PDB file of C-alpha atoms in Angstrom:
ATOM      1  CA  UNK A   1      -0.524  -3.614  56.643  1.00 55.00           C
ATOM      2  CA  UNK A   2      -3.327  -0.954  57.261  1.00 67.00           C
ATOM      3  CA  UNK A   3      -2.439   1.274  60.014  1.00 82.00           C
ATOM      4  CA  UNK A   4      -5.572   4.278  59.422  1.00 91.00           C
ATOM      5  CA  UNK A   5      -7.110   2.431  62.903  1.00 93.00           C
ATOM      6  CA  UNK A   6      -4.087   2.968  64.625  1.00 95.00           C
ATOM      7  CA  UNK A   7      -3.797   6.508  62.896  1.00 95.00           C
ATOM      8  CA  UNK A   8      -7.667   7.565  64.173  1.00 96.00           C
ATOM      9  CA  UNK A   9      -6.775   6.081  68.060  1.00 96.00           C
ATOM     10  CA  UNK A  10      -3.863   8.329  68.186  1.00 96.00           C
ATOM     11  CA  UNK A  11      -6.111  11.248  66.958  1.00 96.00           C
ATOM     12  CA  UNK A  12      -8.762  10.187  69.550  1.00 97.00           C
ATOM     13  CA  UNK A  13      -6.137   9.864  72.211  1.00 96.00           C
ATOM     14  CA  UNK A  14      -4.615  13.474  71.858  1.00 93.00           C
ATOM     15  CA  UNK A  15      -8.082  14.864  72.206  1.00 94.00           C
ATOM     16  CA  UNK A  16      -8.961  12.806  75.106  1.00 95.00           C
ATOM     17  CA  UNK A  17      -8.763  14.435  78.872  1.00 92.00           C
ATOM     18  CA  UNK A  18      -8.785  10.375  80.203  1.00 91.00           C
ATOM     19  CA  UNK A  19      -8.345   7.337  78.751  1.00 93.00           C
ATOM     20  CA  UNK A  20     -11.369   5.813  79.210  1.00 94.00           C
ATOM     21  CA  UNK A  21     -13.356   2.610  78.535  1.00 94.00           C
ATOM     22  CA  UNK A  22     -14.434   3.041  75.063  1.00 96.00           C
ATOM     23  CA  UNK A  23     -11.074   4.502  73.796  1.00 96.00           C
ATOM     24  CA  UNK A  24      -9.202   1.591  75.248  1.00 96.00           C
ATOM     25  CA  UNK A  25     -11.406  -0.874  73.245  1.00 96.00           C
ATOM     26  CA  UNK A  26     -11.537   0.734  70.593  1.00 96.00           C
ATOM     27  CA  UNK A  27      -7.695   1.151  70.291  1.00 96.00           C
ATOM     28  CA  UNK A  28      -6.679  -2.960  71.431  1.00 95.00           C
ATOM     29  CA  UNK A  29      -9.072  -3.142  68.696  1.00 95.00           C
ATOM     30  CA  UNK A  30      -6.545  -1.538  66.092  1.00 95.00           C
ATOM     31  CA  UNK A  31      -4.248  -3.074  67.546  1.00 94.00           C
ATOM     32  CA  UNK A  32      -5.406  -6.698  67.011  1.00 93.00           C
ATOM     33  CA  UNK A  33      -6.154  -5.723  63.125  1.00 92.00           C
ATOM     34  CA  UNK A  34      -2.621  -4.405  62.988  1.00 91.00           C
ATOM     35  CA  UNK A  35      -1.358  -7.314  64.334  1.00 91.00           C
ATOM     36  CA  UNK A  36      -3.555 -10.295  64.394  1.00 91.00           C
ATOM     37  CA  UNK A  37      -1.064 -13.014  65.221  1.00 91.00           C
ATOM     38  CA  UNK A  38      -0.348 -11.111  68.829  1.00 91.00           C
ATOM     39  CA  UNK A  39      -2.741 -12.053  71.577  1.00 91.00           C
ATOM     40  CA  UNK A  40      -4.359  -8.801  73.769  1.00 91.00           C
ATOM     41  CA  UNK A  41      -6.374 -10.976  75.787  1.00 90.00           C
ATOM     42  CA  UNK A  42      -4.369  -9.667  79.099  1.00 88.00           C
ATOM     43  CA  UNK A  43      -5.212  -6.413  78.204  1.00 91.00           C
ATOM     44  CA  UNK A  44      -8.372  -6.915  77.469  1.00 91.00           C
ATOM     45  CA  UNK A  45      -9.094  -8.718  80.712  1.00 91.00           C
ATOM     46  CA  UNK A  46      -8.203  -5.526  82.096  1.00 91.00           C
ATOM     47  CA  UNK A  47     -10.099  -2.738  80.313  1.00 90.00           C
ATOM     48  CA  UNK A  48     -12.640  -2.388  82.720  1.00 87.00           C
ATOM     49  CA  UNK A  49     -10.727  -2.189  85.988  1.00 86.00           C
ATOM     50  CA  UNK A  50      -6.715  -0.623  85.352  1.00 90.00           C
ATOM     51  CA  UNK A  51      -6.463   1.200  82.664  1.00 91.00           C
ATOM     52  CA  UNK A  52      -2.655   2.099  82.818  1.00 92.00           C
ATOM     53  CA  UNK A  53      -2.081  -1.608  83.618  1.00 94.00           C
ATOM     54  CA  UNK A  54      -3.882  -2.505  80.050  1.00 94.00           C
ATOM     55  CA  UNK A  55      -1.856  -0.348  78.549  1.00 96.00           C
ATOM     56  CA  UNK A  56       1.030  -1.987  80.052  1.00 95.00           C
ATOM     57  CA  UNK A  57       0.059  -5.381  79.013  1.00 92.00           C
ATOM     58  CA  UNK A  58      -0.860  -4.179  75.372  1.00 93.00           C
ATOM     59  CA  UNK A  59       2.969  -2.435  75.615  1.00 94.00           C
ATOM     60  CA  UNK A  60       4.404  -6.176  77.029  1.00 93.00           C
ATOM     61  CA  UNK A  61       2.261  -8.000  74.407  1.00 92.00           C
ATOM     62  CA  UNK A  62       3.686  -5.769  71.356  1.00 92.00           C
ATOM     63  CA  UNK A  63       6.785  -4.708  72.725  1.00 92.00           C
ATOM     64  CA  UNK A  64       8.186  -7.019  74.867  1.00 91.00           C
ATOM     65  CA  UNK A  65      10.847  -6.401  77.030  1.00 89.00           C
ATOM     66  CA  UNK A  66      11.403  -2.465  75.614  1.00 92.00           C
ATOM     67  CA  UNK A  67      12.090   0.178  78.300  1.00 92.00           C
ATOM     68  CA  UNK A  68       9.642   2.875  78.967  1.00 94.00           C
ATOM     69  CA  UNK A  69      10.579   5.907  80.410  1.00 92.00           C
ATOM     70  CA  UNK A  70       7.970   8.396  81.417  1.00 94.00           C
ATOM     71  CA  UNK A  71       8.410  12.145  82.543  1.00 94.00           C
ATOM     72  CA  UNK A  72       5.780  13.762  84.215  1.00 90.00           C
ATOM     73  CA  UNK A  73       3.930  15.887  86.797  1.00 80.00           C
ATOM     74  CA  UNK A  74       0.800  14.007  88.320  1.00 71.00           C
ATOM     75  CA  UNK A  75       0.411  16.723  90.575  1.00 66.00           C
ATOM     76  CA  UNK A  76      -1.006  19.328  88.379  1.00 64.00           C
ATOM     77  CA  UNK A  77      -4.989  19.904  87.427  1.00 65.00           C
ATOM     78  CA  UNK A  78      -4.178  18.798  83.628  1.00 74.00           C
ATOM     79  CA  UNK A  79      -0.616  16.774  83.767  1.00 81.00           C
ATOM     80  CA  UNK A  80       1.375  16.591  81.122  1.00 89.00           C
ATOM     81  CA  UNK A  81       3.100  13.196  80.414  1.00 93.00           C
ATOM     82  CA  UNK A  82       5.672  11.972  77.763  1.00 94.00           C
ATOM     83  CA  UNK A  83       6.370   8.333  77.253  1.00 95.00           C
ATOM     84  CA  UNK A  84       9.244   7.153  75.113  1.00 93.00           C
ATOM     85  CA  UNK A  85       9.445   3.497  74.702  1.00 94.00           C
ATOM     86  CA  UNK A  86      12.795   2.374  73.226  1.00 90.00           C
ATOM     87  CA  UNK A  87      14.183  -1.655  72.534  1.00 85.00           C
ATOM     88  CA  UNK A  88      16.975  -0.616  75.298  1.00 74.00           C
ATOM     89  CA  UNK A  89      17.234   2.072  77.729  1.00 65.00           C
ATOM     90  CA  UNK A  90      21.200   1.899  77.048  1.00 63.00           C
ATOM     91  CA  UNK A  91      21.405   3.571  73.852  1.00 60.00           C
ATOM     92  CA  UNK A  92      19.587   6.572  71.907  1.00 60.00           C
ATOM     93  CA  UNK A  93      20.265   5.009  68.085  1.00 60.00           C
ATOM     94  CA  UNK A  94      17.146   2.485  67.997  1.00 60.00           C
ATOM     95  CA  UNK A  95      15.838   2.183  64.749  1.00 61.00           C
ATOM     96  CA  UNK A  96      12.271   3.160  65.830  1.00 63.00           C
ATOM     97  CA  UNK A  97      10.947   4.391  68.815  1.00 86.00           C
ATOM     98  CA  UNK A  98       7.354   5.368  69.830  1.00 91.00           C
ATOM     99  CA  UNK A  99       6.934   9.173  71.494  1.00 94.00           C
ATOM    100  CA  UNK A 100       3.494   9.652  72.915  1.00 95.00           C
ATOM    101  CA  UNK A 101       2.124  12.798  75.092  1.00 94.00           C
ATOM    102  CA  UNK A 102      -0.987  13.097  77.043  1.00 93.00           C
ATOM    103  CA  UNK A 103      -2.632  14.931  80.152  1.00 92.00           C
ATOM    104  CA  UNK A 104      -2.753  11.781  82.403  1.00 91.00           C
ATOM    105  CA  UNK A 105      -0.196   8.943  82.484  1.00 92.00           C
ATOM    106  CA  UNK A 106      -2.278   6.132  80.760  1.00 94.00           C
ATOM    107  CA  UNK A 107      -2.737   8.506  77.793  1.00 95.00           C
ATOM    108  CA  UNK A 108       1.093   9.326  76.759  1.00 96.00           C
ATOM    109  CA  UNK A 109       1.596   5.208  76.994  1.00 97.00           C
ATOM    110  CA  UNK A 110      -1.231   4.487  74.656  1.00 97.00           C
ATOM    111  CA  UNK A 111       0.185   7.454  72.316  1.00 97.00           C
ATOM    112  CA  UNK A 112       3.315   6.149  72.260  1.00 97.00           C
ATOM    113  CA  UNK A 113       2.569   2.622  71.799  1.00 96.00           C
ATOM    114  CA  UNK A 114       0.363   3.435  68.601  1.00 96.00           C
ATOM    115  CA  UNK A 115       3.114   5.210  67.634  1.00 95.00           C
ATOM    116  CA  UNK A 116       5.448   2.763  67.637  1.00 93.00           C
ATOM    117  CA  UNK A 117       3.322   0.119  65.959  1.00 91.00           C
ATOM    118  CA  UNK A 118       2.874   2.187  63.420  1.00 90.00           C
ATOM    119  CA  UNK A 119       6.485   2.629  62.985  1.00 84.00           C
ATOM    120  CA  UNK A 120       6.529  -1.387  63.386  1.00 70.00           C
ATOM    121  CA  UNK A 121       4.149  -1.892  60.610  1.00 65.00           C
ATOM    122  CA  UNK A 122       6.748   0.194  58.086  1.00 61.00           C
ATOM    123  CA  UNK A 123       9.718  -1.899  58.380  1.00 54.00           C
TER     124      UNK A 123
END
């Protein structure tokens, strides 16, 4: 399976300030070549309007029923977020997990989503 979309979101999205329309698309996008037997259309519904609840809905869509755990500080200028999404929250021996940083919250789920696919697509 091809992951270079996937590969060029995650570029896009640790140069990004905001996770924004056109990122979004474009990364459901690799996501539904990645993956083309998974359905997006909950995330796509919400591109427009919630762009942290997309990215939840691409996570739930992908990665359904893994635990996210964010640390963060939303009250600085430029935050600084890390997601880690893991198949349980109860241990730390998963066989892959997906890491993702970013300035705003939206941004370190995408990363780490991408991240983890791409890790899916390996096994």
């Amino acid at each position: 399976m091809n992951t270079n979309a996937l590969t060029i979101v995650i570029e896009q999205a640790r140069e990004a300030k905001i996770l924004d329309t056109e990122l979004l698309v474009q990364a459901i996008g690799a996501m539904e070549q990645a993956f083309p037997n998974e359905n997006f259309a909950d995330a796509k519904q919400l591109v427009d309007f919630e762009p942290t609840e997309a990215v939840l809905h691409l996570i739930e869509e992908h990665l359904p029923e893994w635990a996210i755990t964010l640390k963060g500080r939303a009250d600085e200028v430029d935050g600084s977020w890390t997601c880690a999404l893991r198949k349980t929250d109860a241990s730390d021996d998963d066989a892959f997990i997906g890491i993702g940083s970013g300035p705003t919250l939206p941004l370190a789920l995408l990363t780490a989503v991408l991240r983890a696919s791409i890790l899916h697509t390996a096994r």
